[in-house]
Amino acid sequence: MTFTVHGLAVSRGIAIGRAVIVAASRMDVAHYFVKADQVETEIERLRNARRVVVEEIGRVQQSLAELGPSDAHPELAALLDVHLMLLQDEQLTSGVKHWIVDRHYNAEWALTTQLEVIGRQFDEMEDPYLRERKADLEQVVERMLRVMRGVASPVAAPAPAPARAKEAASESAADAPLVLIAHDLSPADMLQFKQSVFAGFVTDVGGKTSHTAIVARSMDIPAVVGARSASHLINQDDWVIIDGDAGVVVVDPSPILLAEYGFKQRQGEVERERLSRLKNTPAVTLDGQKIELLANIEQPDDAAAALKAGAVGVGLFRTEFLFMGRNGKLPDEEEQYQAYRRAVEGMQGLPVTIRTVDVGADKPLDRAPVRAGEDHLNPALGLRAIRWSLADPAMFLAQLRAILRAAAHGPVNLLIPMLAHASEIHQTLTLVEKARGQLESRGQAHGLVRLGAMIEVPAAALTIPLFLRHFDYLSVGTNDLIQYTLAIDRADEAVSHLYDPVHPAVLHLLASTISQARVAGKGVSVCGEMAGDVGMTRLLLGLGLRSFSMHPSQILAVKQQILRCDTGKLATWAQTVLAAEDPAALMAD
Ligand code: PEP
Ligand code: MG
């Protein structure tokens, strides 16, 4: 039966495919397709894992039997019997085989998919004893996964995902696209799925400018977040339509709906095709104002997408993605240098703005909160971004040296996130000089950088002259500026209706930041999601903004808007919006 789930639209377009429900605890399991001739090998890996676990259990049973009756643990013996029974369970075995044979999932993915299917059946059982057996099943699967992790896959090292997906699709009988449905995805999980087989994403939680949503947007595939109980309502393998423009998920669609959305999907493709013709058109307004359109990137390889979209540089490289999902083992100076250098070289002489690490808030290093055991604290107000860097000067210096070294290969702007205090500015500048001194005494090549500050805390936006004295340029992080001005957690879908980019308080901070920087003759850009929202382009131009940084996928649509604008007329209109009690009401004028 068809039903719809509503959430927040975060990444445009329509995806139609079969649902893959991934539990939070299974995010780290590899998801890839295997070729037809590797299916048997995958099944053998599973059989082997099961055999190893059965033998392990057998050994424990044996040692229990060797204990005297007084030392025996009857509950443990019973539990082991249950585990053995679950391992032989027909539904588990044949279900897993189905995902491998019919869908070409790799063994681990097939196993966790079937676990999810059976787990739901356990959840629905009336008998509490049987319901609790779900935990046993999870343990058994975990043991098999551990065995498979330890035993190298005989499958050749996975090729890049898009190629794999295409290859498999051409061979597979069931070549429907897949869409991922999860309760939550951390930004690091999302990044892991960047090179994956999924054509769309839905999560139960998350706000429009949560970092998970930001990464989804950077992948340029349809996504809906904050869809509440989608991961419970949707079943494994259900047909699903994700409408990333409307924030709607249609489950088990009727043929008529499928045809309708299929048509919309094709229309979207035609529109993209049309926009792509603007790639080499200069971004100049009707009244001759040149507008700088820059790209936001998360990884060095994203430089290619930036160039493809016609970006004239990178306005924000979020370096924290190099630090995430590594079990606390941070990248050293050399690894960072290589990554930054790749981004700089990838941009072929165009400037790259490298932001120092911004972990914390909704960007934990790993899945756990930044500081384990302290999750009752509010991480958005805690040791985040520059605060985290200044708390560990050795780590920060390593990053600064890596960035300065990368600057020997092309133009680099250094950008510091979340500054609020003069003392933080002074400490940062001192450390930048120290890093440079260290490179000089090592005799290591490095380059000059322009120094910029992110304006994303109201305290910073209210003390712009301080920032203009010390920095070459400013970059407004509207995602956080809105969050901190309105006291709305950007990652919390429960308050997402209050997350208002055109709240008068936000607009005043934004307008005064832009105008003060311009009066001082310093560069100012916006690199928050507002910059890539075509609904905001006119207002930002009217407020005097001439430099926008956004995901490559949004650049051409924003450019199209710019080509139709007259900044003189917009400046007058923007003043009325600024003075309005309800600016949103004037936005359509
Ligand atoms: C912002 O806050 O607007 C910004 C660009 O930084 P991030 O989204 O990474 O916090
Ligand atoms: Mg920010």
Coordinates of C-alpha atoms and ligand atoms in Angstrom, one line a residue:
M1 CA 0.0 0.0 0.0
T2 CA 1.3 3.4 -1.0
F3 CA 2.1 5.9 1.8
T4 CA 4.3 9.0 2.1
V5 CA 6.7 10.1 4.8
H6 CA 7.5 13.8 5.1
G7 CA 10.9 15.2 6.1
L8 CA 13.2 18.1 5.1
A9 CA 14.3 18.6 1.6
V10 CA 18.1 18.8 1.6
S11 CA 19.4 17.7 -1.7
R12 CA 17.4 18.2 -4.9
G13 CA 16.2 15.7 -7.5
I14 CA 14.2 12.5 -7.6
A15 CA 15.5 9.1 -6.8
I16 CA 13.5 5.9 -7.5
G17 CA 14.8 2.7 -6.1
R18 CA 14.7 -0.1 -3.6
A19 CA 15.2 0.6 0.0
V20 CA 18.3 -0.6 1.8
I21 CA 17.8 -0.1 5.6
V22 CA 21.1 0.2 7.4
A23 CA 21.2 0.1 11.2
A24 CA 23.4 2.6 12.9
S25 CA 25.7 -0.1 14.3
R26 CA 26.2 -1.5 10.8
M27 CA 27.4 1.6 9.0
D28 CA 30.9 0.5 8.9
V29 CA 30.1 -2.7 6.9
A30 CA 31.3 -2.5 3.3
H31 CA 28.5 -2.0 0.8
Y32 CA 29.4 -3.0 -2.7
F33 CA 28.2 -5.1 -5.6
V34 CA 30.1 -8.2 -6.7
K35 CA 30.2 -9.5 -10.2
A36 CA 28.3 -12.6 -11.3
D37 CA 31.4 -14.7 -11.3
Q38 CA 32.2 -13.7 -7.7
V39 CA 28.9 -14.8 -6.3
E40 CA 30.0 -18.3 -5.4
T41 CA 33.1 -16.9 -3.7
E42 CA 31.0 -14.6 -1.6
I43 CA 28.8 -17.5 -0.6
E44 CA 31.9 -19.5 0.3
R45 CA 33.1 -16.6 2.5
L46 CA 29.8 -16.7 4.3
R47 CA 29.9 -20.5 4.7
N48 CA 33.4 -20.3 6.0
A49 CA 32.5 -17.6 8.5
R50 CA 29.6 -19.7 9.7
R51 CA 31.8 -22.8 10.0
V52 CA 34.4 -20.9 12.1
V53 CA 31.7 -19.5 14.4
V54 CA 30.1 -23.0 14.8
E55 CA 33.6 -24.4 15.7
E56 CA 34.2 -21.6 18.2
I57 CA 30.9 -22.3 19.9
G58 CA 31.7 -26.1 19.8
R59 CA 35.0 -25.4 21.6
V60 CA 33.2 -23.4 24.3
Q61 CA 30.6 -26.2 24.7
Q62 CA 33.4 -28.7 25.0
S63 CA 35.2 -26.8 27.7
L64 CA 31.9 -26.4 29.6
A65 CA 31.3 -30.2 29.4
E66 CA 34.8 -30.7 30.8
L67 CA 33.9 -28.7 33.9
G68 CA 32.4 -30.6 36.8
P69 CA 28.6 -30.4 37.1
S70 CA 29.0 -28.0 40.0
D71 CA 30.9 -25.5 37.9
A72 CA 28.7 -25.9 34.8
H73 CA 26.8 -22.8 33.7
P74 CA 23.4 -24.1 32.5
E75 CA 22.4 -20.7 31.2
L76 CA 25.5 -20.4 29.1
A77 CA 25.1 -23.9 27.7
A78 CA 21.5 -23.0 26.7
L79 CA 22.6 -19.8 25.2
L80 CA 25.2 -21.5 23.1
D81 CA 22.5 -23.9 21.9
V82 CA 20.4 -21.0 20.8
H83 CA 23.4 -19.5 18.9
L84 CA 24.0 -22.7 17.1
M85 CA 20.4 -23.0 16.2
L86 CA 20.3 -19.4 14.9
L87 CA 23.4 -20.1 12.8
Q88 CA 21.6 -23.0 11.1
D89 CA 18.4 -21.1 10.7
E90 CA 17.0 -21.6 7.2
Q91 CA 15.6 -18.0 7.0
L92 CA 19.0 -16.5 7.8
T93 CA 20.9 -18.8 5.4
S94 CA 18.5 -18.6 2.4
G95 CA 17.8 -14.9 3.0
V96 CA 21.5 -14.0 2.9
K97 CA 22.0 -16.1 -0.2
H98 CA 19.1 -14.3 -1.9
W99 CA 20.8 -10.9 -1.4
I100 CA 24.1 -12.3 -2.9
V101 CA 22.7 -14.3 -5.7
D102 CA 19.8 -12.1 -6.8
R103 CA 21.2 -8.7 -5.9
H104 CA 24.9 -9.2 -6.0
Y105 CA 25.5 -7.7 -2.6
N106 CA 28.9 -8.5 -1.0
A107 CA 28.7 -11.0 1.8
E108 CA 28.8 -8.6 4.7
W109 CA 26.1 -6.4 3.3
A110 CA 23.9 -9.4 2.5
L111 CA 24.3 -10.7 6.1
T112 CA 23.4 -7.4 7.7
T113 CA 20.5 -6.8 5.4
Q114 CA 19.0 -10.2 6.3
L115 CA 19.7 -9.5 10.0
E116 CA 17.6 -6.4 9.6
V117 CA 14.8 -8.3 8.0
I118 CA 14.7 -11.0 10.6
G119 CA 15.3 -8.5 13.4
R120 CA 12.0 -6.8 12.5
Q121 CA 10.2 -10.1 12.8
F122 CA 11.6 -10.6 16.3
D123 CA 10.5 -7.0 17.2
E124 CA 6.9 -8.0 16.4
M125 CA 6.8 -11.1 18.5
E126 CA 4.5 -11.1 21.4
D127 CA 6.5 -13.5 23.5
P128 CA 9.2 -11.5 25.4
Y129 CA 11.5 -14.5 25.5
L130 CA 11.4 -14.9 21.7
R131 CA 11.7 -11.1 21.3
E132 CA 14.9 -11.1 23.3
R133 CA 16.4 -13.7 20.9
K134 CA 17.1 -10.8 18.5
A135 CA 20.1 -9.8 20.6
D136 CA 21.4 -13.4 20.2
L137 CA 21.0 -13.2 16.5
E138 CA 22.9 -9.9 16.5
Q139 CA 25.7 -11.5 18.4
V140 CA 25.9 -14.4 16.0
V141 CA 26.0 -12.1 13.0
E142 CA 28.6 -9.9 14.7
R143 CA 30.8 -12.9 15.2
M144 CA 30.5 -13.9 11.5
L145 CA 31.3 -10.3 10.5
R146 CA 34.4 -10.4 12.7
V147 CA 35.5 -13.6 11.0
M148 CA 35.0 -12.1 7.6
R149 CA 36.8 -9.0 8.6
G150 CA 39.8 -11.1 9.7
V151 CA 39.7 -13.2 6.5
A152 CA 40.7 -11.1 3.6
S153 CA 38.1 -11.1 0.9
P154 CA 39.2 -13.2 -2.1
V155 CA 37.3 -10.7 -4.2
A156 CA 39.6 -8.3 -6.0
A157 CA 40.1 -4.9 -4.3
P158 CA 36.8 -3.1 -5.0
A159 CA 36.9 -0.8 -8.0
P160 CA 35.6 2.7 -7.5
A161 CA 31.9 2.4 -6.7
P162 CA 30.3 4.1 -9.7
A163 CA 32.2 1.7 -12.0
R164 CA 31.2 -1.2 -9.9
A165 CA 27.6 -0.2 -9.8
K166 CA 27.6 0.2 -13.6
E167 CA 29.3 -3.1 -14.2
A168 CA 27.1 -5.0 -11.8
A169 CA 24.0 -3.3 -13.1
S170 CA 24.7 -4.4 -16.6
E171 CA 25.1 -8.0 -15.4
S172 CA 22.6 -8.1 -12.7
A173 CA 19.0 -9.2 -13.2
A174 CA 17.9 -6.9 -10.4
D175 CA 19.5 -3.7 -11.4
A176 CA 17.2 -1.3 -9.8
P177 CA 18.9 1.7 -8.1
L178 CA 19.2 1.4 -4.3
V179 CA 18.4 4.1 -1.8
L180 CA 19.7 4.1 1.7
I181 CA 17.4 4.5 4.6
A182 CA 18.9 5.0 8.1
H183 CA 17.9 6.4 11.5
D184 CA 20.9 8.6 11.5
L185 CA 24.1 9.0 9.5
S186 CA 27.1 10.8 10.9
P187 CA 28.9 13.1 8.5
A188 CA 31.7 10.6 8.4
D189 CA 29.2 7.8 7.5
M190 CA 27.8 9.9 4.8
L191 CA 31.3 10.6 3.4
Q192 CA 32.0 6.8 3.4
F193 CA 28.9 6.4 1.2
K194 CA 30.1 9.1 -1.1
Q195 CA 31.8 6.5 -3.2
S196 CA 28.9 4.1 -3.0
V197 CA 26.1 2.5 -4.9
F198 CA 23.3 4.5 -3.4
A199 CA 21.1 6.8 -5.5
G200 CA 19.5 8.6 -2.6
F201 CA 19.3 8.9 1.1
V202 CA 16.7 9.3 3.8
T203 CA 17.4 9.7 7.5
D204 CA 15.0 9.9 10.4
V205 CA 16.9 12.7 12.1
G206 CA 18.8 15.8 11.1
G207 CA 18.3 19.4 10.1
K208 CA 18.6 21.1 6.8
T209 CA 22.1 22.4 7.5
S210 CA 23.3 19.5 9.6
H211 CA 26.6 18.3 8.3
T212 CA 25.1 15.1 7.2
A213 CA 22.7 17.1 4.9
I214 CA 25.6 19.1 3.7
V215 CA 27.6 16.1 2.6
A216 CA 24.4 14.7 0.9
R217 CA 24.1 17.9 -1.0
S218 CA 27.8 17.7 -2.0
M219 CA 27.1 14.3 -3.4
D220 CA 24.4 15.9 -5.6
I221 CA 21.9 13.0 -5.1
P222 CA 18.4 13.4 -3.7
A223 CA 18.1 13.3 0.1
V224 CA 15.5 13.8 2.7
V225 CA 16.5 14.2 6.4
G226 CA 14.3 14.6 9.5
A227 CA 11.8 12.0 8.2
R228 CA 11.1 10.9 11.8
S229 CA 10.2 7.2 11.7
A230 CA 11.0 6.5 8.1
S231 CA 13.5 3.8 9.0
H232 CA 10.8 1.9 10.9
L233 CA 8.0 2.4 8.4
I234 CA 10.0 1.4 5.4
N235 CA 11.0 -2.2 4.9
Q236 CA 14.0 -3.7 3.4
D237 CA 13.7 -3.8 -0.4
D238 CA 10.5 -1.7 -0.5
W239 CA 10.2 0.5 -3.6
V240 CA 10.7 4.1 -2.6
I241 CA 10.7 7.4 -4.4
I242 CA 12.7 10.2 -2.8
D243 CA 11.6 13.6 -3.8
G244 CA 14.6 15.7 -2.6
D245 CA 12.9 19.0 -3.8
A246 CA 9.8 18.5 -1.7
G247 CA 11.2 16.5 1.2
V248 CA 8.8 13.7 0.6
V249 CA 9.4 9.9 0.5
V250 CA 6.8 7.8 -1.3
V251 CA 6.8 4.2 -0.2
D252 CA 5.5 1.4 -2.4
P253 CA 4.3 3.8 -5.1
S254 CA 1.5 3.0 -7.5
P255 CA 2.3 2.6 -11.2
I256 CA 0.7 6.1 -11.8
L257 CA 2.9 7.7 -9.2
L258 CA 6.0 5.9 -10.5
A259 CA 5.2 7.2 -14.0
E260 CA 4.7 10.7 -12.6
Y261 CA 7.9 10.8 -10.7
G262 CA 9.8 9.1 -13.5
F263 CA 8.7 12.0 -15.7
K264 CA 9.8 14.6 -13.1
Q265 CA 13.2 12.8 -12.9
R266 CA 13.7 13.1 -16.6
Q267 CA 12.7 16.7 -16.5
G268 CA 15.3 17.3 -13.8
E269 CA 17.9 15.7 -16.1
V270 CA 16.9 18.0 -19.0
E271 CA 17.1 21.0 -16.7
R272 CA 20.6 20.0 -15.6
E273 CA 21.7 19.5 -19.1
R274 CA 20.4 23.0 -20.0
L275 CA 22.2 24.6 -17.0
S276 CA 25.5 22.9 -17.9
R277 CA 25.7 25.2 -20.9
L278 CA 26.2 28.1 -18.5
K279 CA 29.5 26.6 -17.3
N280 CA 31.8 29.0 -19.3
T281 CA 29.4 32.0 -19.1
P282 CA 30.9 34.7 -16.8
A283 CA 28.8 35.4 -13.7
V284 CA 28.0 39.0 -14.4
T285 CA 24.8 40.8 -13.5
L286 CA 22.7 42.8 -15.9
D287 CA 24.3 46.0 -14.5
G288 CA 27.8 44.6 -15.1
Q289 CA 28.8 43.5 -11.6
K290 CA 31.2 40.6 -11.7
I291 CA 30.3 37.9 -9.1
E292 CA 32.7 35.4 -7.8
L293 CA 31.3 31.8 -7.6
L294 CA 33.4 29.5 -5.5
A295 CA 33.1 25.9 -4.5
N296 CA 32.7 24.2 -1.1
I297 CA 34.6 20.9 -1.0
E298 CA 35.1 18.2 1.6
Q299 CA 37.8 16.1 0.0
P300 CA 40.7 16.9 -2.4
D301 CA 39.1 15.0 -5.2
D302 CA 36.1 17.2 -5.1
A303 CA 38.2 19.8 -6.9
A304 CA 37.3 18.1 -10.2
A305 CA 33.6 18.7 -9.6
A306 CA 34.4 22.3 -8.7
L307 CA 36.2 22.8 -12.0
K308 CA 33.5 21.0 -13.9
A309 CA 30.8 23.4 -12.5
G310 CA 32.9 26.4 -13.6
A311 CA 33.9 27.5 -10.0
V312 CA 36.6 30.2 -10.0
G313 CA 38.2 28.7 -6.9
V314 CA 37.4 26.9 -3.7
G315 CA 35.9 29.1 -1.1
L316 CA 35.7 26.5 1.6
F317 CA 37.6 23.2 2.0
R318 CA 36.2 21.6 5.1
T319 CA 39.4 19.8 6.2
E320 CA 37.7 18.1 9.2
F321 CA 36.6 15.3 6.9
L322 CA 40.2 14.2 6.7
F323 CA 40.1 13.8 10.5
M324 CA 36.9 11.8 10.8
G325 CA 36.2 8.1 11.1
R326 CA 39.8 7.2 11.9
N327 CA 39.3 5.9 15.5
G328 CA 41.1 8.9 16.9
K329 CA 44.2 8.4 14.8
L330 CA 44.6 11.9 13.3
P331 CA 46.3 12.5 10.0
D332 CA 49.9 13.7 10.5
E333 CA 51.4 16.7 8.8
E334 CA 52.7 14.7 5.8
E335 CA 49.3 13.1 5.1
Q336 CA 47.5 16.5 5.4
Y337 CA 50.1 18.2 3.2
Q338 CA 49.6 15.6 0.5
A339 CA 45.8 16.1 0.7
Y340 CA 45.9 19.9 0.6
R341 CA 48.5 19.8 -2.2
R342 CA 46.2 17.5 -4.2
A343 CA 43.3 20.0 -3.8
V344 CA 45.6 22.9 -4.8
E345 CA 46.9 21.1 -7.8
G346 CA 43.5 19.9 -8.7
M347 CA 42.3 23.5 -8.9
Q348 CA 44.9 24.2 -11.6
G349 CA 46.1 27.6 -10.4
L350 CA 42.7 28.8 -9.0
P351 CA 42.7 29.8 -5.3
V352 CA 41.9 27.3 -2.6
T353 CA 40.6 28.4 0.7
I354 CA 41.6 25.8 3.3
R355 CA 39.7 26.0 6.6
T356 CA 41.4 24.6 9.6
V357 CA 39.8 21.7 11.3
D358 CA 36.2 22.2 12.6
V359 CA 35.3 19.1 14.6
G360 CA 32.8 19.1 17.4
A361 CA 29.0 19.8 17.4
D362 CA 27.4 17.6 14.8
K363 CA 30.8 16.7 13.4
P364 CA 32.3 14.2 15.9
L365 CA 35.6 12.7 15.0
D366 CA 34.1 9.3 15.3
R367 CA 30.6 8.1 15.9
A368 CA 31.0 8.7 19.6
P369 CA 30.7 12.2 21.0
V370 CA 34.0 14.2 20.9
R371 CA 34.5 13.6 24.6
A372 CA 33.1 10.2 25.6
G373 CA 31.0 10.3 28.7
E374 CA 30.2 14.0 28.4
D375 CA 27.3 13.8 26.0
H376 CA 25.1 15.6 28.4
L377 CA 27.0 18.8 27.4
N378 CA 26.1 20.8 24.4
P379 CA 28.8 20.1 21.8
A380 CA 27.8 23.1 19.6
L381 CA 28.8 25.4 22.5
G382 CA 31.8 23.3 23.5
L383 CA 35.3 22.5 22.4
R384 CA 34.6 23.0 18.7
A385 CA 36.6 24.3 15.7
I386 CA 39.3 26.8 16.7
R387 CA 38.7 26.1 20.3
W388 CA 39.6 22.5 19.7
S389 CA 42.7 23.5 17.7
L390 CA 43.9 25.9 20.3
A391 CA 43.5 23.2 23.0
D392 CA 46.1 21.1 21.1
P393 CA 48.7 23.4 19.7
A394 CA 51.0 20.6 18.5
M395 CA 48.1 19.2 16.4
F396 CA 47.2 22.7 15.2
L397 CA 50.8 23.5 14.2
A398 CA 51.0 20.3 12.2
Q399 CA 47.9 21.4 10.3
L400 CA 49.2 24.9 9.8
R401 CA 52.5 23.7 8.5
A402 CA 50.8 21.3 6.1
I403 CA 48.6 24.2 4.7
L404 CA 51.6 26.5 4.4
R405 CA 53.5 23.8 2.6
A406 CA 50.6 23.2 0.2
A407 CA 50.7 26.9 -0.6
A408 CA 54.0 26.4 -2.4
H409 CA 52.0 24.7 -5.1
G410 CA 49.4 27.3 -5.8
P411 CA 47.3 30.1 -4.3
V412 CA 46.0 29.3 -0.9
N413 CA 43.8 31.2 1.6
L414 CA 43.9 30.1 5.2
L415 CA 40.5 30.3 6.9
I416 CA 39.9 30.0 10.7
P417 CA 36.5 28.8 11.9
M418 CA 34.4 30.0 14.9
L419 CA 36.6 32.8 16.2
A420 CA 34.9 35.0 18.8
H421 CA 37.6 36.4 21.1
A422 CA 40.5 38.7 20.5
S423 CA 42.6 36.3 22.5
E424 CA 41.8 33.5 20.1
I425 CA 42.8 35.7 17.2
H426 CA 46.1 36.6 18.8
Q427 CA 46.9 33.0 19.7
T428 CA 46.0 31.8 16.1
L429 CA 48.1 34.5 14.5
T430 CA 51.0 33.6 16.8
L431 CA 50.7 29.9 15.9
V432 CA 50.6 30.7 12.1
E433 CA 53.9 32.6 12.5
K434 CA 55.3 29.9 14.6
A435 CA 54.4 27.2 12.0
R436 CA 56.0 29.4 9.3
G437 CA 59.2 29.8 11.5
Q438 CA 59.3 26.0 12.0
L439 CA 59.2 25.4 8.2
E440 CA 61.9 28.0 7.7
S441 CA 64.2 26.5 10.2
R442 CA 63.6 23.1 8.5
G443 CA 64.4 24.7 5.2
Q444 CA 61.1 23.3 3.8
A445 CA 59.3 24.9 0.9
H446 CA 56.1 26.8 1.8
G447 CA 54.0 29.7 0.4
L448 CA 52.3 32.9 1.4
V449 CA 48.7 32.7 2.4
R450 CA 45.9 35.2 2.7
L451 CA 44.5 35.0 6.2
G452 CA 40.7 34.9 6.7
A453 CA 38.3 34.6 9.6
M454 CA 34.9 32.9 9.5
I455 CA 32.2 35.1 10.9
E456 CA 29.8 32.5 12.3
V457 CA 29.3 33.5 15.9
P458 CA 27.1 36.6 16.7
A459 CA 30.0 37.9 18.9
A460 CA 32.2 38.0 15.9
A461 CA 29.6 39.6 13.7
L462 CA 29.1 42.3 16.3
T463 CA 32.9 43.1 16.5
I464 CA 33.8 43.2 12.8
P465 CA 36.4 46.0 13.1
L466 CA 38.5 43.7 15.3
F467 CA 38.5 41.0 12.6
L468 CA 39.1 43.5 9.8
R469 CA 42.2 44.7 11.7
H470 CA 43.8 41.3 11.8
F471 CA 42.6 39.5 8.7
D472 CA 42.8 39.9 4.9
Y473 CA 39.2 38.7 4.3
L474 CA 36.1 37.4 6.0
S475 CA 33.9 34.5 5.2
V476 CA 30.4 34.4 6.7
G477 CA 29.3 30.9 7.9
T478 CA 25.6 31.5 7.8
N479 CA 24.8 27.9 8.9
D480 CA 26.3 28.6 12.3
L481 CA 25.5 32.3 12.4
I482 CA 21.8 31.3 12.2
Q483 CA 22.2 28.5 14.7
Y484 CA 23.9 30.7 17.3
T485 CA 21.9 33.8 16.7
L486 CA 18.5 32.1 17.0
A487 CA 19.6 29.4 19.5
I488 CA 18.4 26.7 17.2
D489 CA 20.4 23.5 16.9
R490 CA 21.0 23.2 13.2
A491 CA 20.9 19.4 13.4
D492 CA 17.7 19.1 15.3
E493 CA 14.7 18.5 13.1
A494 CA 12.3 19.2 16.0
V495 CA 13.2 22.9 15.8
S496 CA 14.0 23.1 12.1
H497 CA 10.8 25.2 11.5
L498 CA 12.5 27.9 13.6
Y499 CA 15.8 27.8 11.7
D500 CA 15.1 31.0 9.7
P501 CA 17.8 32.4 7.4
V502 CA 15.9 35.6 7.0
H503 CA 15.1 36.3 10.6
P504 CA 15.7 40.1 11.0
A505 CA 18.5 39.5 13.5
V506 CA 20.4 37.3 11.1
L507 CA 19.9 39.7 8.2
H508 CA 21.2 42.6 10.3
L509 CA 24.3 40.7 11.3
L510 CA 24.9 39.6 7.7
A511 CA 24.2 43.1 6.2
S512 CA 26.5 44.9 8.6
T513 CA 29.3 42.3 8.1
I514 CA 29.2 42.7 4.4
S515 CA 29.0 46.5 4.4
Q516 CA 31.8 46.9 6.9
A517 CA 34.1 44.6 5.0
R518 CA 33.4 46.4 1.8
V519 CA 34.0 49.9 3.3
A520 CA 37.3 48.6 4.6
G521 CA 38.2 47.3 1.1
K522 CA 38.5 43.7 2.3
G523 CA 37.0 40.6 0.7
V524 CA 33.9 39.1 2.1
S525 CA 32.1 36.0 1.0
V526 CA 29.3 33.8 2.3
C527 CA 30.1 30.0 2.5
G528 CA 27.1 28.8 4.4
E529 CA 24.3 27.0 2.7
M530 CA 22.5 30.3 2.1
A531 CA 25.0 31.1 -0.7
G532 CA 23.9 28.1 -2.7
D533 CA 20.2 28.7 -2.2
V534 CA 18.8 30.3 -5.3
G535 CA 16.0 31.7 -3.3
M536 CA 18.5 33.8 -1.4
T537 CA 20.7 35.0 -4.4
R538 CA 18.8 38.3 -5.0
L539 CA 18.8 39.2 -1.3
L540 CA 22.5 38.5 -0.9
L541 CA 23.3 40.5 -4.0
G542 CA 21.1 43.3 -2.7
L543 CA 23.0 43.3 0.6
G544 CA 26.2 43.9 -1.4
L545 CA 27.6 40.4 -1.5
R546 CA 29.9 39.7 -4.5
S547 CA 31.5 36.4 -3.6
F548 CA 29.5 33.2 -3.0
S549 CA 30.8 29.8 -2.0
M550 CA 28.6 26.7 -2.4
H551 CA 28.6 23.1 -3.4
P552 CA 29.6 22.7 -7.0
S553 CA 26.2 21.2 -7.8
Q554 CA 24.5 24.5 -7.0
I555 CA 26.8 26.9 -8.9
L556 CA 25.1 26.9 -12.2
A557 CA 21.6 27.4 -10.8
V558 CA 22.9 30.4 -8.8
K559 CA 24.7 31.7 -11.8
Q560 CA 21.5 31.6 -13.9
Q561 CA 19.8 33.7 -11.2
I562 CA 22.7 36.2 -11.1
L563 CA 22.6 36.7 -14.9
R564 CA 19.0 37.9 -14.5
C565 CA 19.7 40.4 -11.7
D566 CA 20.3 44.1 -11.5
T567 CA 22.2 44.8 -8.3
G568 CA 21.2 48.5 -8.3
K569 CA 17.5 47.7 -8.1
L570 CA 18.2 44.8 -5.6
A571 CA 20.1 47.1 -3.2
T572 CA 17.0 49.3 -2.8
W573 CA 14.7 46.3 -2.4
A574 CA 17.1 44.6 0.1
Q575 CA 16.8 47.7 2.4
T576 CA 13.0 47.2 2.6
V577 CA 13.5 43.6 3.4
L578 CA 16.0 44.5 6.1
A579 CA 13.5 47.0 7.6
A580 CA 10.6 44.6 7.5
E581 CA 9.1 42.8 10.5
D582 CA 8.5 39.7 8.4
P583 CA 11.3 39.7 5.7
A584 CA 10.1 36.3 4.5
A585 CA 6.9 37.8 3.2
L586 CA 8.9 40.2 0.9
M587 CA 11.2 37.6 -0.5
A588 CA 8.9 36.7 -3.4
D589 CA 8.6 40.4 -4.5
Ligands
PEP1 C1 28.8 27.6 8.3 O1 28.7 27.5 9.5 O2 28.0 28.3 7.6 C2 29.9 26.9 7.6 C3 30.1 27.2 6.3 O3 30.6 26.0 8.3 P1 30.1 24.6 8.6 O4 28.8 24.4 7.9 O5 31.1 23.6 8.3 O6 29.9 24.7 10.1
MG2 MG 30.3 26.7 10.6

